[in-house]
Coordinates of C-alpha atoms in Angstrom, one line a residue:
M9 CA 0.1 -0.5 -0.5
S10 CA 1.6 3.9 -0.5
P11 CA 2.1 5.6 2.0
R12 CA 0.6 7.7 0.0
T13 CA -2.9 8.3 2.0
T14 CA -4.3 12.0 1.8
P15 CA -5.4 14.0 -0.7
G16 CA -2.6 16.5 -0.5
G17 CA -0.1 13.2 -1.5
R18 CA 1.0 13.5 2.6
P19 CA 1.6 10.0 4.9
R20 CA -0.1 9.8 7.4
V21 CA 1.2 9.4 11.4
V22 CA -1.0 9.1 14.3
A23 CA 0.2 9.1 17.3
I24 CA -1.3 7.5 20.4
A25 CA -0.1 8.6 23.8
D26 CA -1.9 8.6 27.3
T27 CA -0.2 10.3 30.0
D28 CA 1.3 13.6 30.4
S29 CA 4.9 13.9 29.7
Y30 CA 4.0 11.0 26.8
V31 CA 1.4 13.8 25.4
K32 CA 3.1 16.5 25.5
W33 CA 6.1 14.8 23.7
A34 CA 4.1 12.9 21.3
A35 CA 2.8 16.3 20.3
A36 CA 5.6 18.7 20.6
L37 CA 7.4 15.4 17.4
L38 CA 4.6 16.1 15.8
G39 CA 3.8 18.6 15.5
G40 CA 8.0 19.9 14.5
V41 CA 7.1 18.2 11.6
E42 CA 5.3 21.1 10.2
T43 CA 3.6 19.7 6.8
R44 CA 5.4 17.4 5.7
W45 CA 3.4 14.4 6.9
D46 CA -0.9 14.3 8.0
A47 CA 0.1 14.3 11.5
S48 CA -2.8 13.4 14.5
L49 CA -3.1 12.2 18.5
L50 CA -5.5 9.8 19.6
V51 CA -4.8 10.1 23.3
L52 CA -5.7 7.3 25.0
D53 CA -7.5 6.3 28.0
T54 CA -6.2 4.9 30.4
P55 CA -5.5 5.0 34.7
L56 CA -3.1 7.3 34.4
V57 CA -4.4 9.6 31.2
V58 CA -4.3 13.7 31.3
S59 CA -7.2 15.4 32.3
D60 CA -8.1 17.7 30.8
A61 CA -5.7 20.7 31.8
Q62 CA -3.2 18.7 31.2
L63 CA -4.3 17.8 27.4
A64 CA -4.5 21.5 27.0
S65 CA -0.5 22.4 28.3
A66 CA 0.8 19.6 27.1
L67 CA -1.0 21.0 23.6
R68 CA 0.3 24.3 23.9
G69 CA 2.9 25.9 22.2
S70 CA 3.9 22.3 20.3
G71 CA 2.9 22.7 16.7
L72 CA 0.0 20.1 16.6
G73 CA -4.0 21.4 17.1
Q74 CA -6.8 21.0 18.6
D75 CA -8.4 19.5 16.1
R76 CA -5.9 17.6 15.6
V77 CA -6.2 15.5 18.7
E78 CA -9.0 13.1 19.4
R79 CA -9.6 10.8 23.3
I80 CA -10.3 7.1 22.1
A81 CA -11.4 3.9 24.6
Y82 CA -9.1 1.2 24.1
P83 CA -11.8 -1.6 22.5
G84 CA -12.3 1.2 19.6
L85 CA -7.9 1.0 18.6
A86 CA -7.6 -0.8 16.0
A87 CA -10.7 0.0 14.1
R88 CA -9.8 4.0 14.1
L89 CA -6.4 3.1 13.3
A90 CA -7.8 1.3 10.2
Q91 CA -10.5 4.0 9.4
L92 CA -7.9 6.3 9.5
R93 CA -5.1 4.3 6.9
A94 CA -2.3 4.8 9.6
D95 CA 0.7 4.9 7.5
A96 CA 2.8 5.2 11.0
V97 CA 2.1 4.7 15.0
V98 CA 4.7 6.6 17.4
I99 CA 3.7 5.3 20.4
G100 CA 4.7 7.2 23.4
A101 CA 3.5 5.5 26.6
R102 CA 5.5 3.8 29.3
G103 CA 6.9 0.7 28.7
P104 CA 4.2 -2.3 29.1
L105 CA 2.2 -1.0 27.2
V106 CA 4.1 0.1 24.5
R107 CA 4.2 -3.3 23.7
V108 CA 0.3 -4.3 24.2
L109 CA 0.2 -1.2 21.3
A110 CA 2.8 -2.7 19.2
R111 CA 1.4 -5.8 19.6
D112 CA -2.0 -5.1 18.1
I113 CA -0.7 -3.1 15.5
A114 CA 1.8 -5.8 14.2
A115 CA -2.4 -7.4 13.8
L116 CA -3.6 -5.1 11.5
E117 CA -2.9 -5.7 7.3
P118 CA -1.2 -4.1 6.0
R119 CA 1.1 -3.4 8.9
P120 CA 1.7 0.3 9.6
V121 CA 5.2 1.2 10.8
V122 CA 5.6 1.7 14.5
V123 CA 8.2 4.3 16.2
T124 CA 8.3 4.9 19.9
G125 CA 10.5 6.6 22.2
L126 CA 11.5 8.2 25.5
P127 CA 10.2 11.4 26.2
G128 CA 12.9 12.7 28.4
I129 CA 16.8 11.8 29.9
S130 CA 17.4 8.1 29.0
I131 CA 20.6 7.9 30.4
P132 CA 21.4 5.2 31.5
A133 CA 20.1 3.1 28.5
T134 CA 18.2 0.1 30.3
R135 CA 17.2 -3.3 29.2
K136 CA 13.5 -2.9 29.8
A137 CA 13.2 0.1 27.8
V138 CA 14.8 -2.0 24.9
V139 CA 12.9 -5.3 25.4
Y140 CA 9.5 -3.5 25.7
R141 CA 9.9 -2.0 22.3
L142 CA 11.9 -4.4 20.2
Q143 CA 8.2 -5.0 17.6
S144 CA 8.5 -1.2 16.8
D145 CA 10.8 -0.4 13.8
L146 CA 12.4 2.5 15.0
F147 CA 13.1 3.9 18.4
V148 CA 13.9 8.0 18.7
V149 CA 16.6 9.4 21.3
H150 CA 17.8 13.0 22.1
S151 CA 21.4 12.5 22.1
R152 CA 24.2 11.2 20.8
R153 CA 25.3 9.7 24.0
E154 CA 21.5 8.2 24.5
V155 CA 22.0 6.9 20.6
R156 CA 25.9 5.7 22.0
E157 CA 24.6 4.0 25.0
F158 CA 21.1 2.1 23.7
G159 CA 22.8 1.0 20.3
A160 CA 26.1 -1.1 23.3
L161 CA 22.9 -2.0 24.7
S162 CA 21.9 -3.3 21.6
A163 CA 24.8 -5.2 20.9
R164 CA 26.2 -7.0 24.3
T165 CA 22.1 -8.3 25.0
G166 CA 21.5 -9.1 21.1
Y167 CA 18.2 -6.4 20.8
A168 CA 18.4 -5.5 17.7
H169 CA 16.7 -1.8 17.0
R170 CA 16.8 1.0 14.9
Y171 CA 17.5 4.2 16.2
A172 CA 17.5 7.7 15.4
L173 CA 18.1 10.9 16.8
A174 CA 15.5 13.7 17.6
T175 CA 16.5 17.1 19.0
L176 CA 14.0 17.3 22.4
P177 CA 10.9 18.9 21.8
F178 CA 11.3 22.2 24.3
A179 CA 15.3 21.8 23.3
R180 CA 14.0 23.1 20.1
G181 CA 16.3 27.1 18.8
A182 CA 18.1 26.2 22.7
V183 CA 19.8 29.8 23.0
T184 CA 22.7 28.1 24.2
A185 CA 23.3 27.3 20.1
G186 CA 23.4 30.7 19.9
G187 CA 26.8 30.8 22.0
G188 CA 25.8 31.2 25.8
P189 CA 23.8 31.7 28.6
H190 CA 21.4 34.2 28.4
G191 CA 18.2 33.3 30.9
T192 CA 15.1 35.8 31.9
G193 CA 15.6 38.2 34.1
G194 CA 13.9 36.7 36.3
S195 CA 14.3 36.3 40.3
D196 CA 12.1 33.0 40.9
L197 CA 14.1 29.4 41.7
V198 CA 12.4 26.5 40.3
F199 CA 12.0 23.3 42.9
A200 CA 11.1 20.6 39.9
T201 CA 9.9 17.8 41.2
Q202 CA 9.5 14.7 40.8
A203 CA 7.4 11.6 41.3
K204 CA 9.5 9.0 42.0
V205 CA 13.4 10.5 42.7
P206 CA 14.7 10.7 44.9
A207 CA 12.0 7.5 46.0
E208 CA 12.6 7.2 49.9
R209 CA 10.3 9.9 52.1
E210 CA 12.9 10.5 54.3
D211 CA 14.6 12.0 51.7
R212 CA 11.8 13.7 50.4
L213 CA 11.6 15.4 53.4
R214 CA 14.9 16.3 53.3
V215 CA 14.5 18.7 50.4
A216 CA 11.5 19.9 51.7
R217 CA 13.6 21.0 54.3
V218 CA 16.0 22.8 51.9
L219 CA 13.3 24.7 50.1
V220 CA 11.4 26.0 53.7
R221 CA 15.7 26.9 54.1
A222 CA 16.3 28.3 50.2
A223 CA 13.3 30.9 51.0
E224 CA 14.1 31.6 54.0
A225 CA 17.2 32.5 53.1
D226 CA 15.6 35.6 50.8
P227 CA 12.1 36.5 51.9
S228 CA 12.2 38.9 49.1
R229 CA 12.5 36.3 47.0
R230 CA 10.6 33.4 45.8
V231 CA 10.4 29.7 46.2
V232 CA 8.0 27.8 43.4
V233 CA 7.7 24.4 43.9
K234 CA 6.4 23.0 40.1
L235 CA 4.6 20.5 40.4
R236 CA 3.7 17.6 38.1
A237 CA 0.1 17.7 38.1
A238 CA -2.3 19.0 40.2
S239 CA -4.5 17.0 43.0
G240 CA -6.6 14.7 41.6
E241 CA -4.8 14.4 38.1
H242 CA -2.7 12.2 37.3
Q243 CA 0.7 11.6 36.1
T244 CA 3.6 8.9 34.5
H245 CA 4.7 7.8 37.1
V246 CA 2.6 6.8 40.8
E247 CA 3.5 9.8 43.3
V248 CA 3.2 8.4 46.8
D249 CA 5.3 11.2 49.2
G250 CA 3.9 14.0 47.2
Y251 CA 5.4 17.2 48.2
P252 CA 2.3 20.2 48.7
E253 CA 1.7 17.2 52.0
L254 CA 5.4 16.7 53.0
L255 CA 5.9 20.6 53.0
A256 CA 2.5 21.5 55.2
S257 CA 3.8 18.3 57.4
L258 CA 7.0 20.9 58.4
G259 CA 4.8 23.8 59.6
P260 CA 3.8 27.3 58.8
L261 CA 5.2 27.7 55.8
P262 CA 7.6 31.2 55.0
P263 CA 5.1 32.5 52.2
N264 CA 7.4 33.0 49.6
L265 CA 7.0 29.9 49.7
V266 CA 4.9 28.4 47.0
T267 CA 3.3 25.4 44.3
S268 CA 2.9 26.0 40.9
T269 CA 0.6 23.8 38.6
G270 CA 1.0 25.2 35.2
S271 CA 4.3 24.7 32.6
M272 CA 7.2 24.2 33.8
G273 CA 7.8 26.4 30.4
G274 CA 5.4 29.3 32.3
A275 CA 7.6 28.4 36.0
L276 CA 10.6 29.3 33.6
D277 CA 9.8 33.0 32.8
T278 CA 10.8 34.1 35.8
A279 CA 13.3 31.9 37.3
E280 CA 16.1 32.8 38.3
G281 CA 17.5 29.0 38.7
L282 CA 16.0 25.6 38.5
V283 CA 16.8 23.0 41.1
T284 CA 16.2 19.5 40.4
V285 CA 17.7 15.9 40.9
S286 CA 17.1 14.7 37.9
S287 CA 13.9 16.1 36.6
T288 CA 14.1 16.2 32.6
A289 CA 13.3 19.6 33.3
A290 CA 16.8 20.9 33.7
I291 CA 17.2 20.1 29.8
E292 CA 14.3 22.5 29.3
A293 CA 16.7 25.4 31.3
I294 CA 19.7 25.5 29.7
A295 CA 18.3 25.9 26.7
R296 CA 16.7 27.9 27.5
G297 CA 19.8 30.2 29.6
I298 CA 18.3 29.4 32.7
P299 CA 21.2 27.8 34.8
V300 CA 21.0 25.3 37.3
I301 CA 21.7 22.2 40.7
A302 CA 21.9 19.3 40.4
L303 CA 21.3 18.5 43.9
D304 CA 24.1 15.6 44.3
T305 CA 22.6 15.3 48.7
F306 CA 22.0 11.6 47.4
G307 CA 25.1 10.4 45.5
V308 CA 25.0 10.1 41.4
S309 CA 24.3 6.8 40.5
P310 CA 22.6 5.2 37.4
R311 CA 18.4 4.8 40.1
L312 CA 19.0 8.5 40.4
I313 CA 18.7 9.2 36.6
N314 CA 20.9 11.6 37.3
E315 CA 25.1 10.2 35.5
T316 CA 24.4 11.9 32.9
L317 CA 23.5 16.1 34.5
A318 CA 26.8 15.2 37.3
D319 CA 28.7 15.1 33.5
A320 CA 27.5 18.8 32.7
D321 CA 29.2 20.0 35.8
L322 CA 25.8 21.3 37.1
L323 CA 25.8 19.1 40.9
G324 CA 25.4 21.4 43.7
S325 CA 25.1 20.7 47.2
E326 CA 22.2 22.1 50.0
D327 CA 23.8 24.9 50.5
D328 CA 24.1 26.0 46.8
V329 CA 20.2 25.4 46.6
V330 CA 20.1 27.9 49.7
A331 CA 22.9 30.7 48.3
R332 CA 21.4 30.8 44.3
R333 CA 24.7 29.4 43.1
F334 CA 23.4 27.9 39.7
R335 CA 25.2 27.2 37.5
H336 CA 26.0 26.2 33.4
P337 CA 26.4 23.1 31.4
D338 CA 30.1 22.9 30.7
P339 CA 30.4 23.3 26.9
E340 CA 32.2 20.4 26.2
W341 CA 28.8 18.4 27.4
L342 CA 26.3 20.3 24.8
D343 CA 26.6 18.0 21.6
E344 CA 27.0 14.9 23.0
N345 CA 23.6 15.8 25.3
Y346 CA 20.7 17.0 23.6
F347 CA 21.8 20.7 22.3
H348 CA 23.7 19.3 19.1
A349 CA 23.4 20.6 15.8
P350 CA 19.4 20.2 14.0
D351 CA 21.0 18.9 11.3
T352 CA 21.9 16.8 13.2
D353 CA 17.8 15.2 13.7
D354 CA 17.6 11.9 11.2
W355 CA 14.8 10.4 12.6
T356 CA 11.9 12.1 9.9
I357 CA 14.9 10.7 7.4
H358 CA 14.7 6.5 9.3
V359 CA 10.6 7.2 8.9
E360 CA 9.6 7.9 5.4
A361 CA 12.5 5.2 4.8
L362 CA 10.3 2.6 6.3
L363 CA 7.3 3.9 4.3
A364 CA 9.0 3.8 1.8
Q365 CA 9.8 0.0 2.5
R366 CA 5.5 -0.5 3.2
S367 CA 4.8 0.5 0.2
A368 CA 7.3 -1.2 -1.1
G369 CA 5.3 -4.3 0.4
R370 CA 9.5 -5.1 1.8
L371 CA 8.9 -3.9 5.7
P372 CA 9.7 -6.9 8.0
A373 CA 8.0 -7.9 11.0
R374 CA 8.7 -7.5 14.4
A375 CA 9.0 -10.2 16.6
P376 CA 8.3 -9.7 20.7
V377 CA 10.4 -10.8 22.9
A378 CA 10.5 -14.5 23.5
R379 CA 8.2 -16.2 26.3
R380 CA 5.8 -18.1 28.1
G381 CA 2.3 -18.2 28.6
G382 CA 1.1 -17.4 24.9
A383 CA -3.0 -16.3 24.8
L384 CA -3.0 -16.7 28.1
R385 CA -0.1 -14.1 28.5
D386 CA -0.4 -11.6 25.8
A387 CA -4.1 -11.4 27.9
W388 CA -2.1 -10.6 31.7
E389 CA 0.1 -8.1 30.7
R390 CA -2.9 -5.9 28.2
K391 CA -5.0 -6.2 31.6
V392 CA -2.1 -5.0 33.2
A393 CA -0.7 -2.1 30.9
L394 CA -4.7 -0.9 30.7
G395 CA -6.4 -1.8 34.0
R396 CA -9.9 -0.5 33.9
S397 CA -9.2 0.0 30.2
D398 CA -9.2 -3.4 29.6
T399 CA -12.6 -4.7 29.3
S400 CA -12.1 -8.3 27.7
A401 CA -13.1 -10.9 29.0
S402 CA -10.2 -12.8 28.5
G403 CA -8.4 -9.9 30.6
A404 CA -10.4 -10.8 33.9
L405 CA -9.7 -14.7 33.1
A406 CA -5.8 -13.8 32.3
Y407 CA -6.3 -11.4 36.1
A408 CA -7.9 -14.0 38.4
V409 CA -5.4 -16.0 37.5
G410 CA -2.4 -14.5 37.3
V411 CA -2.5 -12.3 40.5
P412 CA -2.5 -15.6 43.1
L413 CA 0.3 -16.9 40.6
R414 CA 2.1 -13.9 40.9
S415 CA 1.5 -13.7 45.0
V416 CA 3.1 -17.2 45.0
L417 CA 6.0 -17.0 42.5
R418 CA 7.1 -14.3 44.6
L419 CA 6.8 -15.2 47.8
T420 CA 8.6 -18.7 46.8
K421 CA 11.2 -16.1 45.4
R422 CA 10.7 -14.4 48.6
T423 CA 12.2 -17.9 50.5
R424 CA 14.8 -18.9 48.1
R425 CA 16.2 -15.7 49.1
S426 CA 16.0 -16.2 52.4
L427 CA 17.1 -19.2 52.9
A428 CA 20.2 -18.2 50.5
G429 CA 20.9 -15.6 53.2
A430 CA 20.7 -17.9 56.3
V431 CA 23.8 -20.2 54.7
Q432 CA 26.0 -17.3 54.1
Q433 CA 28.6 -16.8 56.3
P434 CA 28.5 -13.8 58.4
G435 CA 31.5 -10.8 57.2
P436 CA 34.5 -10.2 60.0
V437 CA 33.1 -8.5 63.6
G438 CA 32.9 -4.5 62.7
S439 CA 32.5 -4.3 59.7
S440 CA 30.2 -2.4 58.1
T441 CA 28.5 -0.3 55.3
Q442 CA 28.2 3.5 54.4
V443 CA 25.9 4.9 52.6
R444 CA 24.8 8.0 51.8
S445 CA 21.1 7.3 50.8
T446 CA 18.7 5.0 51.4
S447 CA 16.9 5.8 47.4
A448 CA 20.6 5.2 46.3
V449 CA 21.1 2.0 47.4
R450 CA 16.9 0.7 46.9
T451 CA 17.2 -2.7 45.1
S452 CA 13.3 -2.9 43.3
T453 CA 12.6 -0.3 39.6
T454 CA 12.1 3.0 40.7
R455 CA 10.5 3.9 37.2
T456 CA 9.5 1.7 34.3
P457 CA 11.1 3.0 30.6

């Protein structure tokens, strides 16, 4: 089938996204192609789907018009893609949902090209991020370093992927590319919150106390805690210990310490500098010439997702935050990390090459990672990824069988670990290991790529 399916002869590219960060990413990614493709966005109803306010914020400045966006329930998705005659589908979602949707799209005839990607800092490259997206034809990342590290991961694991480079949407037109920091002339210290970094309540309370100290140090200037969502709205990752509650637990707060649920762009309009642990908002600030502090209280580790910010020489202490000693990135860091020249982007070239293969009937099939369980396993993965949005009988059956089975397997693993630990010899008397943070040494997963 020819990709020239629209009256103007343009390929029809449809994005599917659900959560705040992925909707923002998908809208801006397609909005940046201007008139090259006939682009639209389907906002998929899942338990974490964006609110109307979050959707409006995501579309603002994206280049994708509201008239190109529609909400859709999962049961009607395949039929809608067939009706749209999508030549390519961009899946912007967490890994488990990408796996489900890519499998569904693989069953369409003719099959669209499947593109996926990650909406922010993706260092370190993780095996899960790759495995979840194996049925995608193209994996979009946003820096030379990410292309290199994901490519090296694929080479080590044998999970072959085709990687492509695209400038992070909010880093387009970065003032840093024009030769130096510009800033905004604002006076706010903006703190970019994250749902799962740091992960432990004790660590998050420590950050809250630092923000209070910063506000008390200079009552004439605001400290703005930029929240990811308003009360009742969802985020890509579930936040257990939110900063409004943490701050409230500290007693009366300085009047110049405020929270904001507006857009990050709006918060940066009045920023003197940005503070974060590892939020991609740091890249957005750097793009606008606004200096940054990446808080070093909890160290540097893959779980904190802050290695690339450390390489940029952006680490700062709690005292640096209170004193507002912001810093700009090392200029040598920029080209390898999110601020490459725009003409280096090649993701649209890769998409069009794949569309040409599809038109010629030569688009190769993409197989998912091999796993046991067959159709019941597929139904289980769909139910877990979609929750209440999957209303199928097979999903309900798989969930009824899978939940107790998973509990048994987890109990078995814990028992085996306990037995293995019991037979280990104790270390030397008086030996100890000092750690700087509970977050830095957690063994459970802190994010779903």
